[in-house]
Amino acid sequence: MANADSAAAPRRERADARRNRQRILEATIELVLEVGGEPPRDTVARRAGVGIATVYRHFPDQQQLLRAVALEVLDRTIAAGCATLDESGPGGEALRLYLHAAIDAGLGVVNIVHPLVEDTDWLDRRAAAEEVLDRLVAGARADGAVGPGTSAADIALAAIRFCRPLAIGLDPEAERAVAHRQLDIYLDGLAAGAG
Amino acid sequence: MANADSAAAPRRERADARRNRQRILEATIELVLEVGGEPPRDTVARRAGVGIATVYRHFPDQQQLLRAVALEVLDRTIAAGCATLDESGPGGEALRLYLHAAIDAGLGVVNIVHPLVEDTDWLDRRAAAEEVLDRLVAGARADGAVGPGTSAADIALAAIRFCRPLAIGLDPEAERAVAHRQLDIYLDGLAAGAG
Amino acid sequence: MANADSAAAPRRERADARRNRQRILEATIELVLEVGGEPPRDTVARRAGVGIATVYRHFPDQQQLLRAVALEVLDRTIAAGCATLDESGPGGEALRLYLHAAIDAGLGVVNIVHPLVEDTDWLDRRAAAEEVLDRLVAGARADGAVGPGTSAADIALAAIRFCRPLAIGLDPEAERAVAHRQLDIYLDGLAAGAG
Amino acid sequence: MANADSAAAPRRERADARRNRQRILEATIELVLEVGGEPPRDTVARRAGVGIATVYRHFPDQQQLLRAVALEVLDRTIAAGCATLDESGPGGEALRLYLHAAIDAGLGVVNIVHPLVEDTDWLDRRAAAEEVLDRLVAGARADGAVGPGTSAADIALAAIRFCRPLAIGLDPEAERAVAHRQLDIYLDGLAAGAG
DNA sequence: AATGAATGAGGGTTCATTCAT
DNA sequence: AATGAATGAACCCTCATTCAT
């Protein structure tokens, strides 16, 4: 595939750029999850090991960087959801597994992205995520784990809430444990309301 | 020196200073709930209608301002809890009422205050709030609304979480509605787990 | 003396005011010698144990405070000079004693007072100090300790210079020692030039 | 990565950055000598013709700026000393010439740098300056211009003192004249003490 | 007359963003 | 295309000064 024609140079540049882009994304996700909020851009650059201007080349403003981060994380969440569907089928338990996986996938960073309404990529991704979620919710509904008064959107909002850091000084492990536990209670509540 | 006053007040506080302090607190609470995070101090000053240095006189640093805000809000929450106890007695429904009231009292600002561990006033207030909550939880437990595996602390953490803004661009009213609804589901979950 | 007539109050107030004024002066001199430069006014107030506005009542602006400080210090220096004259007469050694005494009296604060030209009190005081100095210099000249090319003004400038902190991190004791030693060498130089 | 350069320069410094750095240094030296004390950073920036943040990039805090200034001035002083040695040899007159040159080189700014103890560059520079001074003092001692009780360190302290502004409102020219004259008298004193 | 609160201007520092290399 | 310097706006904080009590 990579034949040595004379125009190969631009191709190789792309690989560099691609790698840089990915590094910047990873660095941002790490910083958002570690420190919370919107990390200074030169901090992102330093963590990613690139120059500040490279960050700007790839993501002309903070919005676009955060948007890319959100897309990335949502992709991971969707992948986790699909895996769950493949493995356990759409039963009531599958929804639970999926939501726990979403928390672990870093869904928590998603709520930094207010103004993503109107963004096509984002809406597409959301639609995909919702489709997965819909199928899981449908299965759960069939199992009696979710009642008729509860929509998939309600559940998505709940997942987002449980991803948020409590910000009371818990260490990351305790934070995660609490989130998972509260999510379980919430799902119990849904099931109770359904019965 | 001149004990011309029968009440021996330690040091008569100036009326306008007191008023300013209160205004600054109100302004800060509003801003935290509206915008989230730590509001710039000159914004606080402008909103409160005082000069910037007045904010600094009353609250030498951001920590102390946020601490005062947290205390204020917790006081309001406690007052709401006591009122609930007085009116409805400590039954299972009372806990629900109390937690909804806490959300409305602005408990959501509380999680801005990491390093309040070791602060006596704060710990006192927390103790008081916990006492109220304990009594409400005990009543709920007797009613079967809370199971043996759930502590008052668990419930406090949940309340804090439901106070946090979702930060997905909802307007304040929708935000409140979602919070109250999710809280209800969570409480249903507790009751289901208890039964 | 303190008879109980109805108009006694204003008299007593004056004593208070006088004492406050003196406290403020002392506090300022201490701070200037300790920290160097122009001390913040509320620091002066705190050190003097009075309210900030009291400082302003007595000294409406920084200039006037520093001016008063300079006058005070110069008075002390003059007093030291007169004492020297009384004790040792106007010989060559007397000039040396006087200049060392001036350093110890805190003459060093004097150079914070640029724009005292045109101030009558200051000029009077300077005239008095110069008169003392002139007599000492005249005596020294007669002894051959000061040559014809050196004026009293030259010597005054030198004294001021030797009062200044070196600002290289020496502790106050070492600072004083160096100043006295350098002054001695300078005076030796004068004598050498005279011979 | 691309070692296309035979000189293996560690990291080619940008020309404009270098120029800006130098401008900032010059501006600071000027301001210190003119106004004394630590000049506001935006004043430095304006005088140097750069943005405020450029000052911060080169010198993250006031300390580092003043340190660089001190190093620069000491370098100039050393250069002056070496030139003196080359031209006039290490006789008694050479020391006098050197000290006058040091004053003119701006040695006066040196005393703004309290906490440079422990700074290697500074100590190196000081060692170099001391070496030059030692040789000059040794020559002067041989000529009988400096006595056995006077060390090179004593003389360095004196030089620093004579550099300091008197701060009594003299214009720069008069200031310089007085300093040079007092230095001469001091050196006469040393010679007198030596004889 | 003394007190202490309120004010606002000024200097310090960080960070998002643009531009030269 | 990548780098790192320069820029200026925004925020932080202190202090001189005025004003209400």
PDB file of N, CA and C in Angstrom, chain D residues 90-131:
ATOM      1  N   PRO D  90      48.516  47.638  37.920  1.00  0.00           N
ATOM      2  CA  PRO D  90      47.837  47.561  39.222  1.00  0.00           C
ATOM      3  C   PRO D  90      48.343  48.551  40.259  1.00  0.00           C
ATOM      4  N   GLY D  91      48.736  49.738  39.891  1.00  0.00           N
ATOM      5  CA  GLY D  91      49.221  50.694  40.874  1.00  0.00           C
ATOM      6  C   GLY D  91      48.118  51.272  41.746  1.00  0.00           C
ATOM      7  N   GLY D  92      48.455  52.175  42.682  1.00  0.00           N
ATOM      8  CA  GLY D  92      47.487  52.758  43.603  1.00  0.00           C
ATOM      9  C   GLY D  92      46.449  53.589  42.858  1.00  0.00           C
ATOM     10  N   GLU D  93      46.883  54.233  41.822  1.00  0.00           N
ATOM     11  CA  GLU D  93      45.956  55.074  41.079  1.00  0.00           C
ATOM     12  C   GLU D  93      44.910  54.225  40.353  1.00  0.00           C
ATOM     13  N   ALA D  94      45.324  52.999  39.972  1.00  0.00           N
ATOM     14  CA  ALA D  94      44.408  52.127  39.228  1.00  0.00           C
ATOM     15  C   ALA D  94      43.163  51.803  40.039  1.00  0.00           C
ATOM     16  N   LEU D  95      43.336  51.562  41.328  1.00  0.00           N
ATOM     17  CA  LEU D  95      42.181  51.260  42.181  1.00  0.00           C
ATOM     18  C   LEU D  95      41.198  52.431  42.149  1.00  0.00           C
ATOM     19  N   ARG D  96      41.731  53.599  42.262  1.00  0.00           N
ATOM     20  CA  ARG D  96      40.877  54.790  42.229  1.00  0.00           C
ATOM     21  C   ARG D  96      40.108  54.869  40.898  1.00  0.00           C
ATOM     22  N   LEU D  97      40.815  54.678  39.831  1.00  0.00           N
ATOM     23  CA  LEU D  97      40.155  54.725  38.518  1.00  0.00           C
ATOM     24  C   LEU D  97      39.053  53.673  38.428  1.00  0.00           C
ATOM     25  N   TYR D  98      39.392  52.487  38.910  1.00  0.00           N
ATOM     26  CA  TYR D  98      38.424  51.385  38.818  1.00  0.00           C
ATOM     27  C   TYR D  98      37.148  51.709  39.584  1.00  0.00           C
ATOM     28  N   LEU D  99      37.289  52.228  40.794  1.00  0.00           N
ATOM     29  CA  LEU D  99      36.095  52.484  41.610  1.00  0.00           C
ATOM     30  C   LEU D  99      35.240  53.590  40.986  1.00  0.00           C
ATOM     31  N   HIS D 100      35.899  54.566  40.449  1.00  0.00           N
ATOM     32  CA  HIS D 100      35.111  55.598  39.768  1.00  0.00           C
ATOM     33  C   HIS D 100      34.373  55.000  38.571  1.00  0.00           C
ATOM     34  N   ALA D 101      35.083  54.125  37.863  1.00  0.00           N
ATOM     35  CA  ALA D 101      34.437  53.484  36.710  1.00  0.00           C
ATOM     36  C   ALA D 101      33.251  52.635  37.159  1.00  0.00           C
ATOM     37  N   ALA D 102      33.391  51.966  38.273  1.00  0.00           N
ATOM     38  CA  ALA D 102      32.307  51.117  38.775  1.00  0.00           C
ATOM     39  C   ALA D 102      31.056  51.953  39.049  1.00  0.00           C
ATOM     40  N   ILE D 103      31.270  53.100  39.672  1.00  0.00           N
ATOM     41  CA  ILE D 103      30.126  53.984  39.920  1.00  0.00           C
ATOM     42  C   ILE D 103      29.460  54.354  38.594  1.00  0.00           C
ATOM     43  N   ASP D 104      30.273  54.707  37.624  1.00  0.00           N
ATOM     44  CA  ASP D 104      29.704  55.098  36.341  1.00  0.00           C
ATOM     45  C   ASP D 104      29.037  53.927  35.628  1.00  0.00           C
ATOM     46  N   ALA D 105      29.512  52.709  35.900  1.00  0.00           N
ATOM     47  CA  ALA D 105      28.932  51.538  35.226  1.00  0.00           C
ATOM     48  C   ALA D 105      27.546  51.220  35.764  1.00  0.00           C
ATOM     49  N   GLY D 106      27.157  51.838  36.860  1.00  0.00           N
ATOM     50  CA  GLY D 106      25.829  51.590  37.404  1.00  0.00           C
ATOM     51  C   GLY D 106      25.834  50.604  38.557  1.00  0.00           C
ATOM     52  N   LEU D 107      27.003  50.416  39.164  1.00  0.00           N
ATOM     53  CA  LEU D 107      27.094  49.473  40.276  1.00  0.00           C
ATOM     54  C   LEU D 107      25.988  49.716  41.301  1.00  0.00           C
ATOM     55  N   GLY D 108      25.461  50.920  41.296  1.00  0.00           N
ATOM     56  CA  GLY D 108      24.443  51.297  42.260  1.00  0.00           C
ATOM     57  C   GLY D 108      23.202  50.421  42.249  1.00  0.00           C
ATOM     58  N   VAL D 109      22.934  49.799  41.125  1.00  0.00           N
ATOM     59  CA  VAL D 109      21.727  48.965  41.098  1.00  0.00           C
ATOM     60  C   VAL D 109      21.928  47.672  41.867  1.00  0.00           C
ATOM     61  N   VAL D 110      23.184  47.352  42.124  1.00  0.00           N
ATOM     62  CA  VAL D 110      23.467  46.053  42.727  1.00  0.00           C
ATOM     63  C   VAL D 110      22.784  45.851  44.059  1.00  0.00           C
ATOM     64  N   ASN D 111      22.626  46.904  44.792  1.00  0.00           N
ATOM     65  CA  ASN D 111      22.112  46.698  46.138  1.00  0.00           C
ATOM     66  C   ASN D 111      20.606  46.482  46.200  1.00  0.00           C
ATOM     67  N   ILE D 112      19.992  46.269  45.069  1.00  0.00           N
ATOM     68  CA  ILE D 112      18.570  45.920  45.116  1.00  0.00           C
ATOM     69  C   ILE D 112      18.367  44.424  45.230  1.00  0.00           C
ATOM     70  N   VAL D 113      19.451  43.691  45.360  1.00  0.00           N
ATOM     71  CA  VAL D 113      19.345  42.248  45.164  1.00  0.00           C
ATOM     72  C   VAL D 113      19.628  41.406  46.389  1.00  0.00           C
ATOM     73  N   HIS D 114      19.035  41.774  47.482  1.00  0.00           N
ATOM     74  CA  HIS D 114      19.198  41.003  48.720  1.00  0.00           C
ATOM     75  C   HIS D 114      19.485  39.534  48.495  1.00  0.00           C
ATOM     76  N   PRO D 115      18.515  38.805  47.981  1.00  0.00           N
ATOM     77  CA  PRO D 115      18.573  37.383  48.229  1.00  0.00           C
ATOM     78  C   PRO D 115      19.252  36.670  47.090  1.00  0.00           C
ATOM     79  N   LEU D 116      20.446  37.137  46.740  1.00  0.00           N
ATOM     80  CA  LEU D 116      21.164  36.487  45.667  1.00  0.00           C
ATOM     81  C   LEU D 116      22.229  35.557  46.220  1.00  0.00           C
ATOM     82  N   VAL D 117      22.353  35.603  47.534  1.00  0.00           N
ATOM     83  CA  VAL D 117      23.158  34.600  48.170  1.00  0.00           C
ATOM     84  C   VAL D 117      22.685  33.270  47.571  1.00  0.00           C
ATOM     85  N   GLU D 118      23.569  32.329  47.393  1.00  0.00           N
ATOM     86  CA  GLU D 118      23.200  31.000  46.920  1.00  0.00           C
ATOM     87  C   GLU D 118      22.947  30.919  45.422  1.00  0.00           C
ATOM     88  N   ASP D 119      23.045  32.035  44.726  1.00  0.00           N
ATOM     89  CA  ASP D 119      22.853  31.958  43.288  1.00  0.00           C
ATOM     90  C   ASP D 119      24.226  31.766  42.622  1.00  0.00           C
ATOM     91  N   THR D 120      24.359  30.690  41.911  1.00  0.00           N
ATOM     92  CA  THR D 120      25.679  30.328  41.376  1.00  0.00           C
ATOM     93  C   THR D 120      26.231  31.382  40.425  1.00  0.00           C
ATOM     94  N   ASP D 121      25.402  31.793  39.475  1.00  0.00           N
ATOM     95  CA  ASP D 121      25.867  32.792  38.519  1.00  0.00           C
ATOM     96  C   ASP D 121      26.365  34.038  39.237  1.00  0.00           C
ATOM     97  N   TRP D 122      25.574  34.437  40.184  1.00  0.00           N
ATOM     98  CA  TRP D 122      25.933  35.636  40.935  1.00  0.00           C
ATOM     99  C   TRP D 122      27.249  35.433  41.677  1.00  0.00           C
ATOM    100  N   LEU D 123      27.370  34.306  42.345  1.00  0.00           N
ATOM    101  CA  LEU D 123      28.589  34.056  43.109  1.00  0.00           C
ATOM    102  C   LEU D 123      29.797  33.999  42.187  1.00  0.00           C
ATOM    103  N   ASP D 124      29.630  33.382  41.033  1.00  0.00           N
ATOM    104  CA  ASP D 124      30.724  33.349  40.054  1.00  0.00           C
ATOM    105  C   ASP D 124      31.139  34.777  39.689  1.00  0.00           C
ATOM    106  N   ARG D 125      30.160  35.558  39.343  1.00  0.00           N
ATOM    107  CA  ARG D 125      30.418  36.920  38.945  1.00  0.00           C
ATOM    108  C   ARG D 125      31.127  37.666  40.079  1.00  0.00           C
ATOM    109  N   ARG D 126      30.606  37.464  41.280  1.00  0.00           N
ATOM    110  CA  ARG D 126      31.207  38.137  42.420  1.00  0.00           C
ATOM    111  C   ARG D 126      32.653  37.714  42.588  1.00  0.00           C
ATOM    112  N   ALA D 127      32.894  36.426  42.429  1.00  0.00           N
ATOM    113  CA  ALA D 127      34.259  35.932  42.557  1.00  0.00           C
ATOM    114  C   ALA D 127      35.149  36.622  41.534  1.00  0.00           C
ATOM    115  N   ALA D 128      34.652  36.721  40.308  1.00  0.00           N
ATOM    116  CA  ALA D 128      35.445  37.361  39.264  1.00  0.00           C
ATOM    117  C   ALA D 128      35.719  38.824  39.624  1.00  0.00           C
ATOM    118  N   ALA D 129      34.666  39.509  40.058  1.00  0.00           N
ATOM    119  CA  ALA D 129      34.832  40.912  40.431  1.00  0.00           C
ATOM    120  C   ALA D 129      35.817  41.046  41.578  1.00  0.00           C
ATOM    121  N   GLU D 130      35.709  40.125  42.528  1.00  0.00           N
ATOM    122  CA  GLU D 130      36.619  40.193  43.669  1.00  0.00           C
ATOM    123  C   GLU D 130      38.056  39.950  43.253  1.00  0.00           C
ATOM    124  N   GLU D 131      38.214  39.074  42.270  1.00  0.00           N
ATOM    125  CA  GLU D 131      39.576  38.800  41.841  1.00  0.00           C
ATOM    126  C   GLU D 131      40.204  40.063  41.260  1.00  0.00           C
TER     127      GLU D 131
END
